[in-house]
Every structure is written in structure tokens, then in C-alpha cells.
Tab-separated table of C-alpha atoms in Angstrom:
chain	number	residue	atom	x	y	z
O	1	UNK	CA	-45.151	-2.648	-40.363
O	2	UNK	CA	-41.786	-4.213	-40.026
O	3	UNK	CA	-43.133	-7.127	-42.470
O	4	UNK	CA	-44.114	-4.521	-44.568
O	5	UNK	CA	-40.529	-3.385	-44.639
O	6	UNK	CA	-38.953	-6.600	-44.526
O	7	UNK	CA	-41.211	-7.806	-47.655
O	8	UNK	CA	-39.949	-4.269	-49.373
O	9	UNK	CA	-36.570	-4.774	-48.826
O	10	UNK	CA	-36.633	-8.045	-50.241
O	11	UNK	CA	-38.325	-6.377	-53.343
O	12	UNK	CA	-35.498	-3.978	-53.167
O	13	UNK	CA	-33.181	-6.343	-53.222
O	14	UNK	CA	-34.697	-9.068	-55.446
O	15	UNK	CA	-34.882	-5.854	-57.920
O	16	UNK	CA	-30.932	-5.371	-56.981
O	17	UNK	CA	-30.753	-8.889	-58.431
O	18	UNK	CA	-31.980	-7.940	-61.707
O	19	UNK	CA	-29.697	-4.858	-61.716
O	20	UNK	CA	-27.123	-7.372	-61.641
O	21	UNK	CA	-27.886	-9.512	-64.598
O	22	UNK	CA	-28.232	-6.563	-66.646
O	23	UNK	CA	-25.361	-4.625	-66.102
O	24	UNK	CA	-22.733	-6.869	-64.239
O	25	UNK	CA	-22.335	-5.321	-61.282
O	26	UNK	CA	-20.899	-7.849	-59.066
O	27	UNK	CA	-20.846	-5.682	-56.092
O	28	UNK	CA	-24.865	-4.916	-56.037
O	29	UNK	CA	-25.721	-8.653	-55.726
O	30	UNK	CA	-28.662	-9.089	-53.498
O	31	UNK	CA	-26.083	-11.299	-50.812
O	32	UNK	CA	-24.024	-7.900	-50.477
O	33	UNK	CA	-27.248	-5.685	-49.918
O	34	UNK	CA	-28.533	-8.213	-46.967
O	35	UNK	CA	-24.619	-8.631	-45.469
O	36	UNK	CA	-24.764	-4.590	-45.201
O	37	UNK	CA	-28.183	-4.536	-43.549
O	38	UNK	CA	-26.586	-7.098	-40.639
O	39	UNK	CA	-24.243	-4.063	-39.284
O	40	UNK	CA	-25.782	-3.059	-35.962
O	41	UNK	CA	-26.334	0.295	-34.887
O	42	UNK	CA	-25.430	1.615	-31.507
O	43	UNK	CA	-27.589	4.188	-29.929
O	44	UNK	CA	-26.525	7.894	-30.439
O	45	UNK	CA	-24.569	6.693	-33.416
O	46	UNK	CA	-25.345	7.582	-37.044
O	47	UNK	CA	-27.099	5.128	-39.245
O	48	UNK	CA	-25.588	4.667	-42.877
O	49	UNK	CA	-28.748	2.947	-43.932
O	50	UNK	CA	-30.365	6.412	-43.529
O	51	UNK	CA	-29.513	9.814	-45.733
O	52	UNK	CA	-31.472	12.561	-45.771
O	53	UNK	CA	-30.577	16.029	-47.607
O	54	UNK	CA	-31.504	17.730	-50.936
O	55	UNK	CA	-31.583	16.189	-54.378
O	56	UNK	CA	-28.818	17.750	-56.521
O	57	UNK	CA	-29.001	15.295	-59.384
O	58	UNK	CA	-31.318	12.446	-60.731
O	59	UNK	CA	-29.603	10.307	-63.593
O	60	UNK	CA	-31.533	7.139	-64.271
O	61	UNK	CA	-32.654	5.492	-61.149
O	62	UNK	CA	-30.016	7.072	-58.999
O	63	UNK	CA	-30.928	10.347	-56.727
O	64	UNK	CA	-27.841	12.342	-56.417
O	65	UNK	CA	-28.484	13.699	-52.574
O	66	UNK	CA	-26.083	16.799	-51.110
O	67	UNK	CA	-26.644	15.858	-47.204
O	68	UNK	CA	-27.032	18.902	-45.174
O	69	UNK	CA	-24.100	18.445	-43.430
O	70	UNK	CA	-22.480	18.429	-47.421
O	71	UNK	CA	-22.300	14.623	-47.430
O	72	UNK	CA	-22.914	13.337	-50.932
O	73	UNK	CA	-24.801	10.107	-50.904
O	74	UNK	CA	-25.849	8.457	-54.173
O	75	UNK	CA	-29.381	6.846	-53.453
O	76	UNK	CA	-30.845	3.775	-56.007
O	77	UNK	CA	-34.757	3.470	-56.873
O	78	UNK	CA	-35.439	0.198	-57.483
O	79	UNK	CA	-38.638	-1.286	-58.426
O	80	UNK	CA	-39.249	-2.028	-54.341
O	81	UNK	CA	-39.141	1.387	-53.256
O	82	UNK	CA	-41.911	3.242	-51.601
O	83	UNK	CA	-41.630	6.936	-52.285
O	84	UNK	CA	-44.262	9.367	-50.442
O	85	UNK	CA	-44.498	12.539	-51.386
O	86	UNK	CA	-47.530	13.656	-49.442
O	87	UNK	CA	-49.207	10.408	-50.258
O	88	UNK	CA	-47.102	7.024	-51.980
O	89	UNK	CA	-46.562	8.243	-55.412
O	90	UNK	CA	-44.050	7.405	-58.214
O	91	UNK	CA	-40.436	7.865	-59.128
O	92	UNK	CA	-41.453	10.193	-62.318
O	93	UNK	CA	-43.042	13.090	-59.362
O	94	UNK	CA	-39.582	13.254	-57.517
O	95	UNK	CA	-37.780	16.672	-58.549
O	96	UNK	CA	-34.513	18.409	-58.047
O	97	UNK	CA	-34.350	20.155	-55.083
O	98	UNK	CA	-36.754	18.257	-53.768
O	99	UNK	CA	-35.450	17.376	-50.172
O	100	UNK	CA	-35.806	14.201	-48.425
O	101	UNK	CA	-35.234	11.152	-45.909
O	102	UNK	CA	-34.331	7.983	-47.470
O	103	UNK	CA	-33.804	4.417	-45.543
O	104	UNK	CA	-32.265	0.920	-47.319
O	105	UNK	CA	-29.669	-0.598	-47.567
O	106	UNK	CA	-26.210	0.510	-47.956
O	107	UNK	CA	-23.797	-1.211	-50.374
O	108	UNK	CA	-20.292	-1.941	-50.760
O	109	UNK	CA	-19.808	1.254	-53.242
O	110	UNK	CA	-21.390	3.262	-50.659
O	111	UNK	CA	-24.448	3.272	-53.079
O	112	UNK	CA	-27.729	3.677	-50.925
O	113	UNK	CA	-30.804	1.036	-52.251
O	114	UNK	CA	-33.153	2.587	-50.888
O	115	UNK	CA	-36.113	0.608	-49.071
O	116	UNK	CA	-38.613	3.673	-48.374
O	117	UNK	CA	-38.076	7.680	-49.214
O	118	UNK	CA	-39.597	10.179	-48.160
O	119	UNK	CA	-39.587	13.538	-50.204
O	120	UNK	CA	-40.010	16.731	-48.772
O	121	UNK	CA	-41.640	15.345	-45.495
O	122	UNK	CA	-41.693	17.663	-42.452
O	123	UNK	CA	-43.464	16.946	-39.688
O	124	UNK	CA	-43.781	20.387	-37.530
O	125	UNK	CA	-44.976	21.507	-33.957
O	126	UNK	CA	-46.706	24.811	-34.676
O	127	UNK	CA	-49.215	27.286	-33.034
O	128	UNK	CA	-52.020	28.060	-35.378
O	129	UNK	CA	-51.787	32.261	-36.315
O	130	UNK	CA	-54.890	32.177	-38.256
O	131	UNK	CA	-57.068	30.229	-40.177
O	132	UNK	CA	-58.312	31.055	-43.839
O	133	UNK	CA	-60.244	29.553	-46.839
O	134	UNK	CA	-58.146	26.223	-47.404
O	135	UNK	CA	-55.353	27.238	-45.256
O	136	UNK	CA	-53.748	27.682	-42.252
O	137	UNK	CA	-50.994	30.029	-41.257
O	138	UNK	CA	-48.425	29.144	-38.659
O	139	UNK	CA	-46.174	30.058	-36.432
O	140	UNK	CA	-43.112	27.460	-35.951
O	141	UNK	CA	-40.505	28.437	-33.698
O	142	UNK	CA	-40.284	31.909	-34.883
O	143	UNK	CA	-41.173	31.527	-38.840
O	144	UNK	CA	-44.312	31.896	-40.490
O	145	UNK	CA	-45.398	28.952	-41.870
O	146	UNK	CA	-47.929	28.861	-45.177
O	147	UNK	CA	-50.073	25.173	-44.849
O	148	UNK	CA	-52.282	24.432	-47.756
O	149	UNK	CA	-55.460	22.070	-47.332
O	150	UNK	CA	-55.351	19.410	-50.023
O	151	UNK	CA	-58.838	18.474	-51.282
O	152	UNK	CA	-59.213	14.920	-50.733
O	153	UNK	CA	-55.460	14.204	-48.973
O	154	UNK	CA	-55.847	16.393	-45.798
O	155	UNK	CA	-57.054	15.072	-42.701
O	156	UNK	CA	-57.401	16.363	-39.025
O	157	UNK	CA	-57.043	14.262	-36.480
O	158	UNK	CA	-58.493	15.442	-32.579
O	159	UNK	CA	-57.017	14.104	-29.912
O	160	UNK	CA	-56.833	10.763	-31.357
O	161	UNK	CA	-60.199	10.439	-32.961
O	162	UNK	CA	-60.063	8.926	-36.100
O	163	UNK	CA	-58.592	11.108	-39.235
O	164	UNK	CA	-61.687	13.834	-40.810
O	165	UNK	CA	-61.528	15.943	-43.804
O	166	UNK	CA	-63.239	18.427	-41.773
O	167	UNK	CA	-60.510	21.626	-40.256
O	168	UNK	CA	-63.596	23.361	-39.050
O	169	UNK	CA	-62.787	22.894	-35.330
O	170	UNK	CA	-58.733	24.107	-35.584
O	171	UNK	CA	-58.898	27.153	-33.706
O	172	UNK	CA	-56.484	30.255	-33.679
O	173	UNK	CA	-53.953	30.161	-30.711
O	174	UNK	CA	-54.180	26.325	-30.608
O	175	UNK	CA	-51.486	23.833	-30.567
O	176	UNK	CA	-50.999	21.426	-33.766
O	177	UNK	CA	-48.940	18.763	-35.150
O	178	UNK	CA	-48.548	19.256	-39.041
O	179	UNK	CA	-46.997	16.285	-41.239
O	180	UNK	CA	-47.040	17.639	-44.115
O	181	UNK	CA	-44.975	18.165	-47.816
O	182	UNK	CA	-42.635	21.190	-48.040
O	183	UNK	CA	-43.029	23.075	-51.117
O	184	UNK	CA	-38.696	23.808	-52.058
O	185	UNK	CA	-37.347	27.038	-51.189
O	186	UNK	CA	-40.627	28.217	-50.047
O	187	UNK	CA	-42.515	28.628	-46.581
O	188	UNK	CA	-45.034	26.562	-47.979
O	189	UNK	CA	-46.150	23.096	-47.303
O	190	UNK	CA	-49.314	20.848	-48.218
O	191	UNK	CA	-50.928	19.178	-45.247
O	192	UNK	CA	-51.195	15.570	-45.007
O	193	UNK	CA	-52.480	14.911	-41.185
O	194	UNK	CA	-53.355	17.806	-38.479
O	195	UNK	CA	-52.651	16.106	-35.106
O	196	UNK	CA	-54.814	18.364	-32.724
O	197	UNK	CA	-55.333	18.192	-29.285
O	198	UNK	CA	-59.135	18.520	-28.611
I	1	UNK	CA	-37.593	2.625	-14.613
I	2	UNK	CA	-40.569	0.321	-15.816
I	3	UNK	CA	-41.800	-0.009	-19.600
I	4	UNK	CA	-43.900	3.452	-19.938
I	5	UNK	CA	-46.683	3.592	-22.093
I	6	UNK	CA	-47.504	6.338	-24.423
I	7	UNK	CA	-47.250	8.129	-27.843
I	8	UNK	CA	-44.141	8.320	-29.973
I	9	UNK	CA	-43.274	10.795	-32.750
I	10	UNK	CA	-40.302	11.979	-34.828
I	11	UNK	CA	-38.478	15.448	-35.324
I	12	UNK	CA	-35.621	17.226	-36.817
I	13	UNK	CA	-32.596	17.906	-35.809
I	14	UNK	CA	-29.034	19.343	-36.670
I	15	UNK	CA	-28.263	20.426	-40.362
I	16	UNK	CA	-31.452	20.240	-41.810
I	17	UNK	CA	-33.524	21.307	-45.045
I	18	UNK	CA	-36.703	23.348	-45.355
I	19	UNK	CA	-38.260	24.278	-42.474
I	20	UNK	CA	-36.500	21.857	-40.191
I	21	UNK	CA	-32.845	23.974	-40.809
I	22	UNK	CA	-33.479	26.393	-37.636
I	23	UNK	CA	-33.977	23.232	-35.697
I	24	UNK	CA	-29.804	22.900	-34.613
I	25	UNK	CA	-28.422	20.798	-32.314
I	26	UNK	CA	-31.223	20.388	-29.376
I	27	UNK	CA	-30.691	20.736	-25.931
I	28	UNK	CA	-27.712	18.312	-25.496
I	29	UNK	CA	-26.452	20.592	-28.607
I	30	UNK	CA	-25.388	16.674	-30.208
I	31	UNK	CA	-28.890	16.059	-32.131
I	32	UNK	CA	-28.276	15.133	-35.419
I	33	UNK	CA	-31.582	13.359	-38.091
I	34	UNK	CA	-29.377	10.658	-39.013
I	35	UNK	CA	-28.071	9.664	-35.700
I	36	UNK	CA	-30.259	7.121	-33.313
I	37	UNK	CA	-31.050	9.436	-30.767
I	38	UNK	CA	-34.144	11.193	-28.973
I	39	UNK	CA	-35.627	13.768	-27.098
I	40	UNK	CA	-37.090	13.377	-23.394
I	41	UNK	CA	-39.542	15.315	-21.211
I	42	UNK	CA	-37.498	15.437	-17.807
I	43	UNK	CA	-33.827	16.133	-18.778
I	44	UNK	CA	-33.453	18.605	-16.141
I	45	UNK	CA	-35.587	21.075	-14.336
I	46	UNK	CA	-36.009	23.752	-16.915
I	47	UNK	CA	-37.038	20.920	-19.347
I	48	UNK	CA	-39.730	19.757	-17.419
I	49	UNK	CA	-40.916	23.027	-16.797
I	50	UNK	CA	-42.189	23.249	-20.409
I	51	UNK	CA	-43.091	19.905	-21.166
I	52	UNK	CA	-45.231	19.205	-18.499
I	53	UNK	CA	-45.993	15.551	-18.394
I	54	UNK	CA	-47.532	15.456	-14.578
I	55	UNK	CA	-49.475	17.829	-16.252
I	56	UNK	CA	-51.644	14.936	-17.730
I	57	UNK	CA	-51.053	12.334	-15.018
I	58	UNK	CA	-47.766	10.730	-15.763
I	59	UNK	CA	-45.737	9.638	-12.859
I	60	UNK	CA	-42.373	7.570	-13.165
I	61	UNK	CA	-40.955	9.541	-15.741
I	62	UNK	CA	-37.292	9.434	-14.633
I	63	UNK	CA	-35.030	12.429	-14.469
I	64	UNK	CA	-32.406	11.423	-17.300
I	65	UNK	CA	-29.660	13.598	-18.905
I	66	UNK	CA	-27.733	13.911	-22.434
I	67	UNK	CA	-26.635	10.614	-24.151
I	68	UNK	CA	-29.099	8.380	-21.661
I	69	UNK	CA	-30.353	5.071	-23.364
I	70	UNK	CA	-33.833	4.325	-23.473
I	71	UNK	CA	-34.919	1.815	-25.753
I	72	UNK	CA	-38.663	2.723	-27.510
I	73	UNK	CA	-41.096	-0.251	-29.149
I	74	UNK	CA	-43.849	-0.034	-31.491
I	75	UNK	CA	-47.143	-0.988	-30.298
I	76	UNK	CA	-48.210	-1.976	-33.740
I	77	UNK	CA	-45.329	-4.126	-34.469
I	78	UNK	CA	-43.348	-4.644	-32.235
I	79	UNK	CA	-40.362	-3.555	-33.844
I	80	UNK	CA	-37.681	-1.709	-30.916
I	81	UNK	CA	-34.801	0.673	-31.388
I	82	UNK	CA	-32.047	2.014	-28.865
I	83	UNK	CA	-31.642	5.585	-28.769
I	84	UNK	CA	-29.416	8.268	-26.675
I	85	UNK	CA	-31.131	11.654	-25.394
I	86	UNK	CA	-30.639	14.551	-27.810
I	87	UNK	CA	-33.370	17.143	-26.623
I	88	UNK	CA	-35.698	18.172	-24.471
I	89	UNK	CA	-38.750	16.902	-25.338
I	90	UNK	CA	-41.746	16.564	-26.201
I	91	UNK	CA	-44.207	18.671	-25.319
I	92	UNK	CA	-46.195	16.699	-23.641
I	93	UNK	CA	-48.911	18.911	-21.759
I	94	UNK	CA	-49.746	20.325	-24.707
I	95	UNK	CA	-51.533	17.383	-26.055
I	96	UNK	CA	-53.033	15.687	-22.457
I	97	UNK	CA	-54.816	12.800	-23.079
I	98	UNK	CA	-54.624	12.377	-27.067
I	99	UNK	CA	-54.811	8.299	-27.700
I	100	UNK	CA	-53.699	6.659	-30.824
I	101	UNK	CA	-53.907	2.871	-31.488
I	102	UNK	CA	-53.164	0.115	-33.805
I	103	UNK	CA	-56.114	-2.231	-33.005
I	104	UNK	CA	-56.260	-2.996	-29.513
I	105	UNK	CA	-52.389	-1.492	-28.615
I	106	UNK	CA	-52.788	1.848	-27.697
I	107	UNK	CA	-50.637	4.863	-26.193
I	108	UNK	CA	-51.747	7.794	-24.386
I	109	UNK	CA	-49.888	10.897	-24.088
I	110	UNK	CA	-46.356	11.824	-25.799
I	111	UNK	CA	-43.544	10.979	-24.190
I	112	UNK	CA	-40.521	10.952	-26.412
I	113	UNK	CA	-39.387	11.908	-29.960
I	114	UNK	CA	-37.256	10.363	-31.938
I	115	UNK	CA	-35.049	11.466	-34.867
I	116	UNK	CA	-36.602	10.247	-38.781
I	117	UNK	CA	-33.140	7.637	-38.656
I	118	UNK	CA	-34.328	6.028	-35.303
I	119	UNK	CA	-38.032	6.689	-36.084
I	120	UNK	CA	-37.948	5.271	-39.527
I	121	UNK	CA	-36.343	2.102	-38.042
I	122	UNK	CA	-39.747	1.059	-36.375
I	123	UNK	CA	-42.360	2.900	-38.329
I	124	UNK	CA	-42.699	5.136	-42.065
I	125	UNK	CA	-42.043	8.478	-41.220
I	126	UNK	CA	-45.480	9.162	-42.831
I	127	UNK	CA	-47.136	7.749	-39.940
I	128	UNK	CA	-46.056	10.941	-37.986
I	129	UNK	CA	-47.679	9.400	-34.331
I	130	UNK	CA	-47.626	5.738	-33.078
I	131	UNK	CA	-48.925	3.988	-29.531
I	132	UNK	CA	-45.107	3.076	-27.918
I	133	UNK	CA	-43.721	1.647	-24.727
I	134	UNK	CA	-40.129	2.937	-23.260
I	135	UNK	CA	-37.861	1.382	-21.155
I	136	UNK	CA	-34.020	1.222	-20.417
I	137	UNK	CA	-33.506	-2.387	-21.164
């Protein structure tokens, strides 16, 4: 995995590069980007190679992001970036108010190239309240939570046996991990894996 | 302490979107997404009353409070990150014995959470559950 995200960042950055020769932007050279990734993080400390908040804008390839704690942060596609949105998917399916986490590489302008995002991801800890045709209602520290079975994406996963399509042994009462895509402003989400405990 | 072997997984914290913005500050009341931090199953008495972990066998899990370091690796690549405890955390009795691997690595049991900015350091936060060792070096 972290060649996987090595390799992308150098795809981020290589496509940096060719941001460069097309518009002049001296300060997103691909030197800068790799300089920025060198700052070390202490633990407990926040990480400005990672946003996270709500899209308020998308111009071009740039995701204008209001942080929940009201931070702006200004986050670059490039052609490098993996985007999942309940599976890897494209820059054209990204939407305002679409929230996310994003991780890359944080430039000199305070511009964020961003190595991996991930939009609307939410990974819960949830009882199961009941259990219905294609969906499963939850109950997540005090909300109600809506969880949609996507044909052909959604997989359940007991205690560690490999990933099923099949939901049929999730019981009522029962305790579940949900990763999962958020649908905005709702109490909705799609299911991606059901971690269950057998 | 030495290197414990288990399951690693990510949650939200602090200001948050969707259905992560009643999550607030954890039990330290400092847990923030975008901070390198993490939550831990014995971070005092009451914790460990909920979360259990003897509960599925595990001894040597130190008592450790608010801003401890532990430092967590991925078992399928062996990428590490430091982090300082946040929360209480997780809930580890609730999921005795679950196994996940990557090949022949493999972790049993959950034994700490990190946030998506420390999480996303050593794995996609699509991954949601990884085999992990923890120790304080």
C-alpha cells in the first residue's frame, strides 16, 4: 500500500509538472510538492497534508473545501488522484456538498494536491434496529441511521471471513461496522463493507 | 509494553460532517480528524469497563491516559505512524476473535482506532480494517 501511494504521489506530482508548463506556475513545480511532503508530523499534532470538510465550490480541477472547523482549504485533482466515492470513481461524480477526507501534498500557496480523496466516506459503529428488503436501519449513537444495499458493491464481512454479497445472516440487535457513502444532508448512506462479528 | 498484535480501524472525531458531527471531542475532549491521534481500550477504569478487551483474551494491554504515544504499523505494509490518545476506544469485546489478514500477516481483535489523518497515513481510508501491531517505540 505505501508503494501504491508513493507511485500516486509521484503521478500527482509528475501531473503537477505539467500544470507547470502550461500555466507558469513556478510555485507548483513538482521539487516544491516533494520539499512539502518532507515536514514531519509529531503525534497529536495536525497534519496539513490532510483536509477534510464539505465541498463549497469546484472550479476546474480545484475543490473549494469549507473545513468543519471553517478552515478553507483549496484542494487540486490532478491526473494522479484516486477519488472513492463508494468504490474509485472519477472527478466528473464529485458534487457540491459532497463532504470528504482528502490526503497529498501541501504546497507553498497553501494549495492541497491531493494524492487520494475520499468523498462522503463514513465509517460507523452501529447496532442493527431492523433489517428490511435491501436495507438496514441503524442505530448510531443515538440517530437513526438509513443504510442502503448496493447491488453488486455491498459486501458483508463475518468475523473476518472473506467479503459476501450475502446480508442474510445480519441479525437485529447485533453489533456492525458500516463503511459506507453518506448521502448529503440526509441520514442516508450506501454500504460498501458490513464488518460483523459472527 | 511489547509490540501487540491486533486489528486497527479509523473514526471521527471533533467538528465533523454527516453523520460523524455528534462525534465531538472524545474522551480526552482534544480529538480532532485531522490531528495524529487515537483512541485506546484501557484509558482508565470506566473505559475498560466498556471495551472489554480481557473479554477476548488480551493481556498486556497497558493502562495509558490522554496524549500517551503509541506508535501503530501496518501488517500489510509496513508503513508506521505516531499517534497521542484521543478516546476511549475501541470496542473491543464486541467483535472477540474477528481476524483480518493481508496474506500471511494477520491481526486478531481491535485494539485501537485511529483518526482518517493518522489512518490514511498507513492505509486508504476505504480499507476501513487492517491486521496492526502497537508499541510505544
Amino acid at each position: 500500500m505505501h508503494q501504491t501511494l508513493d507511485r500516486r504521489r509521484l503521478l500527482a506530482t509528475a501531473a503537477l509538472g505539467g500544470v507547470v508548463g502550461a500555466t507558469g506556475l513556478g510555485s507548483l513545480a513538482p521539487e516544491a510538492a516533494f520539499a512539502a511532503d518532507a515536514v514531519a508530523v509529531e503525534p497529536g499534532m495536525p497534519d496539513p497534508n490532510f483536509a477534510e470538510g464539505r465541498i463549497s465550490k469546484i472550479s476546474g480541477n480545484m475543490l473549494l473545501v469549507t473545513g468543519s472547523d471553517t478552515v478553507l482549504h483549496s484542494i487540486r485533482i490532478t491526473d494522479g488522484t484516486s477519488i472513492w466515492k463508494l468504490h474509485p470513481t472519477t472527478f466528473d461524480r464529485v458534487a457540491v456538498g459532497d463532504g470528504l477526507y482528502a490526503r497529498g501534498v501541501r504546497l507553498p500557496d497553501g494549495t492541497l494536491a491531493a494524492d487520494s480523496v475520499w468523498v462522503n466516506i463514513v465509517n460507523l459503529h452501529a447496532h442493527i434496529a431492523s433489517v428490511g428488503r435491501n436495507v438496514l436501519h441503524l442505530d448510531h449513537k443515538g440517530q437513526r441511521i438509513v443504510a442502503h444495499v448496493v447491488t453488486g458493491r455491498s459486501a458483508a464481512v463475518y468475523n473476518g471471513t472473506p467479503a459476501v454479497s450475502d446480508m442474510s445472516l445480519l441479525r437485529v440487535g447485533r453489533h456492525v461496522q458500516v463503511l459506507g457513502a453518506w448521502h448529503p444532508d440526509t441520514n442516508e448512506i450506501d454500504i460498501a463493507t458490513v464488518y460483523a462479528a459472527a | 509494553m511489547a509490540a501487540l498484535l491486533g486489528e486497527v480501524s479509523w473514526f471521527c472525531c471533533g467538528s465533523a460532517w454527516g453523520p460523524c458531527g455528534t462525534a465531538g471531542g472524545g474522551a480526552c475532549g482534544t480529538c480532532r480528524s485531522g490531528n495524529y491521534q487515537h483512541a485506546w481500550p484501557n484509558t482508565s477504569d470506566a473505559c475498560l469497563a466498556i471495551t472489554r478487551p480481557d473479554a477476548c483474551g488480551i493481556t498486556g494491554m497497558s493502562r495509558r491516559g490522554c496524549g500517551f504515544r503509541h506508535y501503530t504499523t501496518n501488517l500489510c505494509n509496513g508503513a508506521r505512524i505516531g499517534t497521542t490518545i484521543a478516546d476511549c476506544g475501541p470496542q473491543t469485546d464486541l467483535f472477540c476473535g474477528e481476524r483480518t489478514c493481508c496474506g500471511s500477516a494477520c491481526g486478531s481483535n481491535r485494539i485501537i482506532d485511529l483518526t482518517p489523518a493518522a489512518y490514511s497515513v498507513i492505509a486508504s481510508l476505504s480499507t476501513g480494517l487492517r491486521p496492526c501491531s502497537v508499541d510505544t517505540v
